[in-house]
CSV table of C-alpha atoms in Angstrom, one decimal:
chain,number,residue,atom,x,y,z
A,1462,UNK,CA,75.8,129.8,101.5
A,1463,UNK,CA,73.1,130.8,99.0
A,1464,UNK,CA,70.0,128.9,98.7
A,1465,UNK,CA,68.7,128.2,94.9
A,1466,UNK,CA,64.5,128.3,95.1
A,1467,UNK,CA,62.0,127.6,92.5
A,1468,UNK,CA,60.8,131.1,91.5
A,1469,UNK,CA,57.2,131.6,90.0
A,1470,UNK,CA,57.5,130.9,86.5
A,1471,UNK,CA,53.7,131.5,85.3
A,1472,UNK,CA,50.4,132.3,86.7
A,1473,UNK,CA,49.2,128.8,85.6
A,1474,UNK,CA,51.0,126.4,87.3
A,1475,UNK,CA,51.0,125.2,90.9
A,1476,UNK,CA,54.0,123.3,90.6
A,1477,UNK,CA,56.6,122.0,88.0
A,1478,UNK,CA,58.6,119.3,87.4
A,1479,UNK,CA,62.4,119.4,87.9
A,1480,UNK,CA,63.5,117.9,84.7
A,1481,UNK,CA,67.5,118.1,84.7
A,1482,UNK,CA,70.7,119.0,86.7
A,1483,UNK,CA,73.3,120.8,84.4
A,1484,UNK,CA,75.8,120.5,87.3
A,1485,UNK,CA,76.5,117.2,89.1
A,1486,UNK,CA,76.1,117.2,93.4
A,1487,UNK,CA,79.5,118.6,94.5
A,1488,UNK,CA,80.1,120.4,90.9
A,1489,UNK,CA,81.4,124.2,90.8
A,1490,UNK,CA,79.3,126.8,89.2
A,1491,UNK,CA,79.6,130.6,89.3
A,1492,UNK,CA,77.2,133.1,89.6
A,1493,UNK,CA,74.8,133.0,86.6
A,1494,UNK,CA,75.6,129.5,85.1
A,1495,UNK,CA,72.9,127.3,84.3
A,1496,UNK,CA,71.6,125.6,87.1
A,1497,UNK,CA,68.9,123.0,86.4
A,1498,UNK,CA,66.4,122.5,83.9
A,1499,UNK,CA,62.3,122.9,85.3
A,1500,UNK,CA,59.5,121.8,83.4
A,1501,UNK,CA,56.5,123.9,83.6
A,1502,UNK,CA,52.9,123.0,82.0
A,1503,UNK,CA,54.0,124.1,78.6
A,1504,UNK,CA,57.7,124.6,78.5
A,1505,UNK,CA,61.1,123.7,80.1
A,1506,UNK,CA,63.1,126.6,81.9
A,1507,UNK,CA,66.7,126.8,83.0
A,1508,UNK,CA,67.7,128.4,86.8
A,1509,UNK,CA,70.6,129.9,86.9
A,1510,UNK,CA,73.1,129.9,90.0
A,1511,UNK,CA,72.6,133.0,92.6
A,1512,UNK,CA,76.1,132.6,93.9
A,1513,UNK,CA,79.6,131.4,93.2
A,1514,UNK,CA,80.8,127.9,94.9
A,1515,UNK,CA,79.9,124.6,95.2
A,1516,UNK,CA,76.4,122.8,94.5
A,1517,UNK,CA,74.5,120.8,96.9
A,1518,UNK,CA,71.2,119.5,95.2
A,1519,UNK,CA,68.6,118.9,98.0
A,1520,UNK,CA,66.1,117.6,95.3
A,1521,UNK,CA,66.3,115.2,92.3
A,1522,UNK,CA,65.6,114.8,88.6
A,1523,UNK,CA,62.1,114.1,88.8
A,1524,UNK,CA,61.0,115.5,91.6
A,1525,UNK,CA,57.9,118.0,91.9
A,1526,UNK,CA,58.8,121.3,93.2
A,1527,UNK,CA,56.4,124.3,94.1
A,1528,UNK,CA,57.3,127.6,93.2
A,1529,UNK,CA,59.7,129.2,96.6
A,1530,UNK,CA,60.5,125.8,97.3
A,1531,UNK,CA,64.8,125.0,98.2
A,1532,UNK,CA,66.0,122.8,95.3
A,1533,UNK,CA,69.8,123.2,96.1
A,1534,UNK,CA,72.4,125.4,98.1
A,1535,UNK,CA,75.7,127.2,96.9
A,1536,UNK,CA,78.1,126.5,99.8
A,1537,UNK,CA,81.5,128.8,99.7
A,1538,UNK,CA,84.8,127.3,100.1
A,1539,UNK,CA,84.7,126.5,104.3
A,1540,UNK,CA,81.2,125.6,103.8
A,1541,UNK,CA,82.1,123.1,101.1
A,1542,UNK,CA,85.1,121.6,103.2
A,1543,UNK,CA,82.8,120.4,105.7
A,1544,UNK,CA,80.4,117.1,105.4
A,1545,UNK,CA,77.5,117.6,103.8
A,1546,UNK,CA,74.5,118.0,106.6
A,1547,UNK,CA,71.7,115.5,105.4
A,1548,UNK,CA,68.9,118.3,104.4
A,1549,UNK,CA,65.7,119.1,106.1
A,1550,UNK,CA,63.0,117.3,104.7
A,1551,UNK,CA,60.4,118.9,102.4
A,1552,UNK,CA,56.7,118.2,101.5
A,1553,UNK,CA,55.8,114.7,100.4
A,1554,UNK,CA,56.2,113.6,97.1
A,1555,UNK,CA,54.0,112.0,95.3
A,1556,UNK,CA,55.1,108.2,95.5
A,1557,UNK,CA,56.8,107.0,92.1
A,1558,UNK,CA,55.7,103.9,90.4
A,1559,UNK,CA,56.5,100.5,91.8
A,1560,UNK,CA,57.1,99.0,88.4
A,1561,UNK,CA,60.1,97.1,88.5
A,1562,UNK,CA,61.2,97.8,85.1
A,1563,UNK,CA,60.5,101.6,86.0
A,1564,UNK,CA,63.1,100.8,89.3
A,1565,UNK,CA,65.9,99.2,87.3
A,1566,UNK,CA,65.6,100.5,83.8
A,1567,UNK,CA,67.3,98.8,81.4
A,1568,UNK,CA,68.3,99.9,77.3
A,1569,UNK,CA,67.0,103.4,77.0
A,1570,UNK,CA,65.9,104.4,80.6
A,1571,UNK,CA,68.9,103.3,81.7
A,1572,UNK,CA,71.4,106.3,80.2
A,1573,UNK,CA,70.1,108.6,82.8
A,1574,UNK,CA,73.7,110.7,82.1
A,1575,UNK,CA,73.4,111.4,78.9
A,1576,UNK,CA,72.9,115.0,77.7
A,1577,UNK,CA,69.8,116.0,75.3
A,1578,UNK,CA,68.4,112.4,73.9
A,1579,UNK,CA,70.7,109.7,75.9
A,1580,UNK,CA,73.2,107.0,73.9
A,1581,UNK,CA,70.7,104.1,72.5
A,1582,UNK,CA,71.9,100.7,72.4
A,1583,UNK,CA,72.0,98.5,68.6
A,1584,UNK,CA,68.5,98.2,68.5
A,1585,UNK,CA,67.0,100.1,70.7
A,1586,UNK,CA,65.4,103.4,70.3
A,1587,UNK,CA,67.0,106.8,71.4
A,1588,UNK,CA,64.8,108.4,73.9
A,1589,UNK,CA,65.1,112.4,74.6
A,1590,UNK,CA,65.3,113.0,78.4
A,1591,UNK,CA,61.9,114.5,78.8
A,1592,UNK,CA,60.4,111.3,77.5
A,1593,UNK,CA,62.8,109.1,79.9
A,1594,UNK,CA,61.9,111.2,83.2
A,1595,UNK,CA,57.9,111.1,81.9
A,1596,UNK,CA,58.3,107.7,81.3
A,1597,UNK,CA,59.8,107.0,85.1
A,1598,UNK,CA,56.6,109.2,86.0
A,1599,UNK,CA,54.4,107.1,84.6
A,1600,UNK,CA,55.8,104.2,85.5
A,1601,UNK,CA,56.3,102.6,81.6
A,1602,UNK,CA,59.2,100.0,80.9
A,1603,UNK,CA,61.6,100.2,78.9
A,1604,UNK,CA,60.1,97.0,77.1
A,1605,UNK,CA,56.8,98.9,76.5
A,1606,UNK,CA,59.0,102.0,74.9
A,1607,UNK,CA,60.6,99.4,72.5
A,1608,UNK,CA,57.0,98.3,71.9
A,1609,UNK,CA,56.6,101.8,70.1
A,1610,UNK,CA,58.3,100.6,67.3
A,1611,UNK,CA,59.7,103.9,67.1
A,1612,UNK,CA,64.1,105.1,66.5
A,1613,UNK,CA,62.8,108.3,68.3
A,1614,UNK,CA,61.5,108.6,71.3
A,1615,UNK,CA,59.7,112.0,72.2
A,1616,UNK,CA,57.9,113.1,75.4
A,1617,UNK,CA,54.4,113.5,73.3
A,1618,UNK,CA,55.0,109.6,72.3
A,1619,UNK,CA,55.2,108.5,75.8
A,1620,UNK,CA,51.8,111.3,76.4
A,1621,UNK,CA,50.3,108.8,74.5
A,1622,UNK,CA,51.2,105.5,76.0
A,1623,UNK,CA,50.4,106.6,78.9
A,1624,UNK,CA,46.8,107.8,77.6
A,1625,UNK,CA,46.3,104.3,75.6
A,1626,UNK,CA,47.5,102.6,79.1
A,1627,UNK,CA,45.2,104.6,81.2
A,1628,UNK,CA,42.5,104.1,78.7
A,1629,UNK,CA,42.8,100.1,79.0
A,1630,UNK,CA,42.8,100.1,82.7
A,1631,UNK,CA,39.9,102.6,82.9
A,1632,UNK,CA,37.8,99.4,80.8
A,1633,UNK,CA,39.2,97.2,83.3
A,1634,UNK,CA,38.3,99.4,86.5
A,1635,UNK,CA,34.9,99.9,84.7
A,1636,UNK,CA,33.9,96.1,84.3
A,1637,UNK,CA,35.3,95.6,87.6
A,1638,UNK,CA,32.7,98.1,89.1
A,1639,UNK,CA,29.7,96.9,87.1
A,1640,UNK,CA,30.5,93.3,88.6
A,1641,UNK,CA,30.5,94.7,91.7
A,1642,UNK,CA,27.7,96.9,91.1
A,1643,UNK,CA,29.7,100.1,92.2
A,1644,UNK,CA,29.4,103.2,90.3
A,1645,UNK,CA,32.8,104.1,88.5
A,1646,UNK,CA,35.1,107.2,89.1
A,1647,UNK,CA,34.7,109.7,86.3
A,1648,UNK,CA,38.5,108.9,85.3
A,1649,UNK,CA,38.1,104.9,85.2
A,1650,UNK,CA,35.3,105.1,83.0
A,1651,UNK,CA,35.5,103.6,79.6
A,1652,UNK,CA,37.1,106.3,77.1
A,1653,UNK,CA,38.4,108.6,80.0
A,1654,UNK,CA,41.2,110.6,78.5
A,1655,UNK,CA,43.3,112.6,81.0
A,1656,UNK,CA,44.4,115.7,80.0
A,1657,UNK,CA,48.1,115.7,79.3
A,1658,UNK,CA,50.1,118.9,80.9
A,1659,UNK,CA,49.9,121.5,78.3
A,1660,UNK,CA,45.7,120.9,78.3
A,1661,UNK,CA,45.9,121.3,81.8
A,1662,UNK,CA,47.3,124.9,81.7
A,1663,UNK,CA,45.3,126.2,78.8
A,1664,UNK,CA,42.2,124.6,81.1
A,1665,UNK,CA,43.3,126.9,84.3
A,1666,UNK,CA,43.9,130.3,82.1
A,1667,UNK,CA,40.3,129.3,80.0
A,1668,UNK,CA,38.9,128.8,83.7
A,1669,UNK,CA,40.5,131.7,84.9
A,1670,UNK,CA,39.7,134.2,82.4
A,1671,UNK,CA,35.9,133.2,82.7
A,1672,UNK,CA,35.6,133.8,86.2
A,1673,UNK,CA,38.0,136.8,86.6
A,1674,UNK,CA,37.2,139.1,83.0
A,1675,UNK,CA,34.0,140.4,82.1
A,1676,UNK,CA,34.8,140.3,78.4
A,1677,UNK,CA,33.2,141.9,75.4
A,1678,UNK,CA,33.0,141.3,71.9
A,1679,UNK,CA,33.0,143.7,68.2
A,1680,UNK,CA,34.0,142.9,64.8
A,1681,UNK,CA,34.1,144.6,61.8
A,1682,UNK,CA,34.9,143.6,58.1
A,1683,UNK,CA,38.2,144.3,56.9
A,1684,UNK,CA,39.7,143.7,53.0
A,1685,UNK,CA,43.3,142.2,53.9
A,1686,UNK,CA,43.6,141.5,50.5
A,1687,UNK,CA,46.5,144.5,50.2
A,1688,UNK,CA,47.7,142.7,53.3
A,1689,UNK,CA,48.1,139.9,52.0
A,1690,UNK,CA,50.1,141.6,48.6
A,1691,UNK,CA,52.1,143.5,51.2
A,1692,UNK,CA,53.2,139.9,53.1
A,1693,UNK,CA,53.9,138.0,49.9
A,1694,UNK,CA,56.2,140.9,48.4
A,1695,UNK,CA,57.8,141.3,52.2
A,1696,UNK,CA,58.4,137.4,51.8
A,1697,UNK,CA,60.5,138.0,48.8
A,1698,UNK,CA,62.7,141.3,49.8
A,1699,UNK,CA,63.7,140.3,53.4
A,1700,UNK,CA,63.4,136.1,52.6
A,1701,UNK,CA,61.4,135.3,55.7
A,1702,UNK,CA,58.0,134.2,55.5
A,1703,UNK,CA,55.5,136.6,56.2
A,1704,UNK,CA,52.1,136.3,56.6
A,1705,UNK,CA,49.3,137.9,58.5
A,1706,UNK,CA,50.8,137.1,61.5
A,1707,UNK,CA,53.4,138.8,61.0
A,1708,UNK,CA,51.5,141.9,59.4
A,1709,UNK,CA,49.4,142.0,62.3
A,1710,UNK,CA,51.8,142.3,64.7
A,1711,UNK,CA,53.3,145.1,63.1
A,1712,UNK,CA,50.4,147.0,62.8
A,1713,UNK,CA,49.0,146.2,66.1
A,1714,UNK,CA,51.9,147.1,67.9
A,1715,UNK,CA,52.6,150.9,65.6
A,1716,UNK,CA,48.9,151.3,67.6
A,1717,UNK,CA,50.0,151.1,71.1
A,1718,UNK,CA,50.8,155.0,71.7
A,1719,UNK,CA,47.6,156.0,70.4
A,1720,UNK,CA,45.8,153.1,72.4
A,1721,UNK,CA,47.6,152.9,75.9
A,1722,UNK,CA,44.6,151.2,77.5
A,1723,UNK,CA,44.6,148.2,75.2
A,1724,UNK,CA,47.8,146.8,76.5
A,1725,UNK,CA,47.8,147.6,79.7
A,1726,UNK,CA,46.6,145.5,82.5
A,1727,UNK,CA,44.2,145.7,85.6
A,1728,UNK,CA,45.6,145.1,89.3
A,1729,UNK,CA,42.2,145.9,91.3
A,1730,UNK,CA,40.9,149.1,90.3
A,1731,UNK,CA,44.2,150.5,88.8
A,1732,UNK,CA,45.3,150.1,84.9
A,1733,UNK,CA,48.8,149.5,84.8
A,1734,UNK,CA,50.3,150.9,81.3
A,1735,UNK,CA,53.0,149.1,79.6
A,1736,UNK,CA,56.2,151.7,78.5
A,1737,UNK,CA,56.2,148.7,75.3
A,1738,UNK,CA,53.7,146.5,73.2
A,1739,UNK,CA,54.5,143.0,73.6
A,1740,UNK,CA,52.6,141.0,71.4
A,1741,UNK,CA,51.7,137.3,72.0
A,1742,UNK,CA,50.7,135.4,69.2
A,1743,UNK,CA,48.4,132.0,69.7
A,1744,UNK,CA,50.5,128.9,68.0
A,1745,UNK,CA,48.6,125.8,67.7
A,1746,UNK,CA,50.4,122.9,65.4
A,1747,UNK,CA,48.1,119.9,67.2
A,1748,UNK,CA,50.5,119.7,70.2
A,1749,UNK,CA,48.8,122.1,72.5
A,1750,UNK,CA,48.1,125.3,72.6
A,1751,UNK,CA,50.8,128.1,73.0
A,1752,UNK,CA,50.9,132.0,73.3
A,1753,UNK,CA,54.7,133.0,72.7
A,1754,UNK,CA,55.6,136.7,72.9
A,1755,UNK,CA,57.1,139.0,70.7
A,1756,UNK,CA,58.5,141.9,72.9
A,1757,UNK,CA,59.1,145.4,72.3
A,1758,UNK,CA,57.2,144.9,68.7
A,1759,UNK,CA,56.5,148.4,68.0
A,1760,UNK,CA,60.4,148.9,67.8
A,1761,UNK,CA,61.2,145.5,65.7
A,1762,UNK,CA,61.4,145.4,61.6
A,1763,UNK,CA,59.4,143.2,60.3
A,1764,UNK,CA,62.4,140.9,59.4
A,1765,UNK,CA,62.8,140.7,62.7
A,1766,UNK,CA,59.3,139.9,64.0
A,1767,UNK,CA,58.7,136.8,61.0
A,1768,UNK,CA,62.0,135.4,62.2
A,1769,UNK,CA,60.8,135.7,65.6
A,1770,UNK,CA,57.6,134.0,64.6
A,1771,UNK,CA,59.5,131.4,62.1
A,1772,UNK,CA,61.1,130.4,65.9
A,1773,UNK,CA,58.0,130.2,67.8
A,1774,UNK,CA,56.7,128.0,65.1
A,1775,UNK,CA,59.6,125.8,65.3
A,1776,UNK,CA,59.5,125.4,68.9
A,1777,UNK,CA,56.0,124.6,68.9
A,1778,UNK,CA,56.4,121.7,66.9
A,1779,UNK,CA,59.6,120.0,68.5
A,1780,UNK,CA,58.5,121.3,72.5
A,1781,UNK,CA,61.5,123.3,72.9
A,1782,UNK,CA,59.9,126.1,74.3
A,1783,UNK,CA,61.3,128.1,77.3
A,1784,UNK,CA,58.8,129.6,79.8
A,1785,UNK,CA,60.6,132.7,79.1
A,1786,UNK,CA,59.2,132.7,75.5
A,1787,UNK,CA,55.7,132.3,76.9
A,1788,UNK,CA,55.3,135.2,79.1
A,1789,UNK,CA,55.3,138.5,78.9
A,1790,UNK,CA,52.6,139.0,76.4
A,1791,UNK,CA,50.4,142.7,77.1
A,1792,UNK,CA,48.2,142.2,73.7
A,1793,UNK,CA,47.2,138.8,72.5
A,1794,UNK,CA,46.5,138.4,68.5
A,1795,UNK,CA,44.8,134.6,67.6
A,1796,UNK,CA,45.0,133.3,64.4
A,1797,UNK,CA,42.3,131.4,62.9
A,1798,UNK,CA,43.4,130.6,59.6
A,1799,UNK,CA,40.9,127.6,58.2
A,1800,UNK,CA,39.3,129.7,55.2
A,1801,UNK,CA,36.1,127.9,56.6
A,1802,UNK,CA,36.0,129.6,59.8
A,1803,UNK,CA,34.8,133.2,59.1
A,1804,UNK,CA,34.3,134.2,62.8
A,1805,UNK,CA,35.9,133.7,66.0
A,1806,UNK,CA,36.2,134.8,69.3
A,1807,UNK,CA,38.9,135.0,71.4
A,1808,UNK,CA,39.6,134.4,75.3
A,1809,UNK,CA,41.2,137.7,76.6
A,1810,UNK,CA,44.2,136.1,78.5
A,1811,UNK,CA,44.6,136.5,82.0
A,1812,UNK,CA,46.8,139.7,82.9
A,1813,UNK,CA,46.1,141.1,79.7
A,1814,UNK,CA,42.7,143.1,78.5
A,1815,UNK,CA,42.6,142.2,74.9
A,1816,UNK,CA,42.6,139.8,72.2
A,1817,UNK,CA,42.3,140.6,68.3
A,1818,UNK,CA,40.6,137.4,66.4
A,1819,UNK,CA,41.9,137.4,62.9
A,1820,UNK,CA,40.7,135.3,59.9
A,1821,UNK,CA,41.4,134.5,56.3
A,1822,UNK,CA,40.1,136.3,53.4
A,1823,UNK,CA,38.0,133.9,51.4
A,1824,UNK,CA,37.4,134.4,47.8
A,1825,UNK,CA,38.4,138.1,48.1
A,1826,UNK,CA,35.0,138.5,50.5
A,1827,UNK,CA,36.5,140.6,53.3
A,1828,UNK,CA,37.9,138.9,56.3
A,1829,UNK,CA,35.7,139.4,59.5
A,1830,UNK,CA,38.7,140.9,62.0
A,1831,UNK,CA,37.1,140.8,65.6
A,1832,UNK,CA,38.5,142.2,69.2
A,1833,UNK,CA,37.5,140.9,73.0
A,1834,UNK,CA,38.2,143.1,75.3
A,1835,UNK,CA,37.6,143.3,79.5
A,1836,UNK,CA,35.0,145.7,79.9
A,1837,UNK,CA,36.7,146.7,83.1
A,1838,UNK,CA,38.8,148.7,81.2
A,1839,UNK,CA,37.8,149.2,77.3
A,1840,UNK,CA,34.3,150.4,76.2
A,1841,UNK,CA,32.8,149.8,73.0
A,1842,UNK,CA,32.9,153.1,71.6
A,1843,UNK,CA,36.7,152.9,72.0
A,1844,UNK,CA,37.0,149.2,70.8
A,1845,UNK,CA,35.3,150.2,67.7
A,1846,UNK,CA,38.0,153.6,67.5
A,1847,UNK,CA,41.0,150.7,68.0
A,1848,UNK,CA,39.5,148.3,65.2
A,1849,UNK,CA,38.8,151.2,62.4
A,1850,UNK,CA,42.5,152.7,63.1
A,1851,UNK,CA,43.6,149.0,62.4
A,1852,UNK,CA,41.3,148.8,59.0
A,1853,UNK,CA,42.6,151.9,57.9
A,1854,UNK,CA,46.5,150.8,58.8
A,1855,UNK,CA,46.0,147.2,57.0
A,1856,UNK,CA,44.3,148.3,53.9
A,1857,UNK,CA,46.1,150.7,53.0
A,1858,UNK,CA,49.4,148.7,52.5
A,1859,UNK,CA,50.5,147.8,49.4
């Protein structure tokens, strides 16, 4: 028998949200077939089996599950012809909802079997299976999904239910308690918004990196306008967009053998160097805030790294993102591309040391390029060495 546990997926998240069985109770799988699907603050991850035979799931679509905890068993073939032994019981789960339409589901939240969105009945909307299990979570009908108005159902539609819900009941708690003369709870006051799942892990990495990195700060004034010439006439020959996201990461990454210490990492007093830069790029489309990683970048054409990008972009809009995608990163570039905002800096990420802030030329003026960095590691003498090989790399394209 091999038992299937949650491993760690990120440093952000305490526990995730089992999402999905690919393989029915009783179901054969083989050793590296996709297991389950687990939802983590920002992106949805599939396990893979650990061993050949047959699956018993000790937990259920829905379910919480912390990171080493047993989610299922692989029995062999003598282990399978036995009975299945009732499984020892876990930590408590959070109670679900006692909404009766939540219970019994009926139109949408009914087709519990169906694969990516479900079948929708005439009239009713299709409703992806993310949006189904957050709606069970939350404990919202299938008459109040109808009540969207909306053929498509997504999980960020039902984010916002919830919020509009929470945000009634919060009036009601609030009038309840001036009646009474009680003081409110800071989450039943009147325009309490809870943070949603992705805000909660950017909030634990912003937290984090506060209390952890000393982090310093330098800019200096670079002309990207031949960057900018460069991207446009890359757009055209390998038919890709490229921009200066995808210049940067280029150039940042052709920097890492001269500039070891800026992608490493610090574990206590020891600076861990990477053998490869792996560049994470911030990607914010107004659905949260993600840092997806291009690996390896110093060894990637550039055809390569604005497809990679053209993905990420994709994914950030849709929330298909695998956690896989989101890790990784050992250098962090943030875009800030608003030609009103002409400075910006960055949070170095946890288990990275820097961050390179980069803004848009405006009117030809040049663009103030800016680099935090954990002072643990990187002075200022050599941030200002890293930032003038970087000038001298991006203007001179063309």
């Amino acid at each position: 028998m091999a038992e299937q546990r949650v491993p760690k997926l990120n440093n952000n998240d305490t526990e995730y949200v089992l999402t999905e069985w690919l393989v029915p109770d009783g179901g054969q799988v083989r050793t590296g077939d996709p297991l389950v699907l687990v939802e983590t603050s920002k992106a949805a991850e599939e396990l893979v089996a650990e061993a050949s035979g047959v699956l018993r799931q000790r937990a259920k679509a829905g379910d919480l599950c912390r990171p080493g905890e047993l989610v299922a068993e692989v029995l062999d073939g003598s282990e399978a012809a036995e009975p299945p032994a009732a499984s020892a019981p876990g930590p408590p789960r959070p109670p679900r909802p006692a909404d009766p339409a939540a219970a019994a589901p009926t139109g949408p939240a009914a087709h519990q079997g169906a694969d990516t969105a479900g079948d929708a009945a005439d009239g009713e909307p299709l409703v992806t299976r993310s949006a189904r299990q957050l709606a069970d979570q939350y404990g919202i009908s299938a008459e109040q999904i109808a009540g969207l108005g909306l053929s498509v159902v997504r999980r960020t539609d039902i984010e916002a239910l919830h919020t509009a819900g929470a945000d009634a009941a919060a009036d009601a708690a609030a009038a309840a308690a001036a009646d009474s003369g009680a003081e409110a709870h800071p989450a039943d006051r009147p325009g309490a918004v809870p943070l949603g799942r992705v805000q909660r892990g950017v909030a634990r990495s912003v937290e984090l990196s506060h209390r952890t990195i000393p982090a310093a700060y330098t800019v200096v004034r670079m002309d990207l306008g031949p960057a900018s010439a460069h991207a446009r006439a890359l757009t055209r020959s390998v038919r890709r967009p490229v921009g200066l996201a995808e210049v940067f990461v280029q150039q940042v990454a052709a920097l890492h053998p001269q500039f070891p210490l800026f992608f490493a990492a610090i574990e206590g007093s020891t600076a861990l160097l990477a053998e490869a830069p792996h560049i994470g790029v911030t990607v914010d489309l107004g659905e949260g805030l993600f840092v997806p990683c291009v690996r390896d970048a110093g060894n990637r054409t550039i055809r390569e790294i604005a497809t990679e990008l053209m993905k990420f972009r994709l994914a950030a809009t849709d929330g298909s993102f695998r956690e896989s995608d989101l890790g990784g990163a050992n250098f962090v570039v943030t875009l800030h591309t608003d030609a009103d905002v002409v400075l910006a800096v960055p949070l170095v990420f946890p288990g990275t040391v820097c961050a390179l802030a980069v803004t848009s030329p405006t009117d030809g003026s040049p663009a103030n390029i800016g680099l935090a960095y954990d002072h643990r590691l990187i002075n200022g003498r050599d941030a200002v060495l890293f930032l003038h090989a970087l000038k001298n790399s991006v203007e001179g394209l063309g």
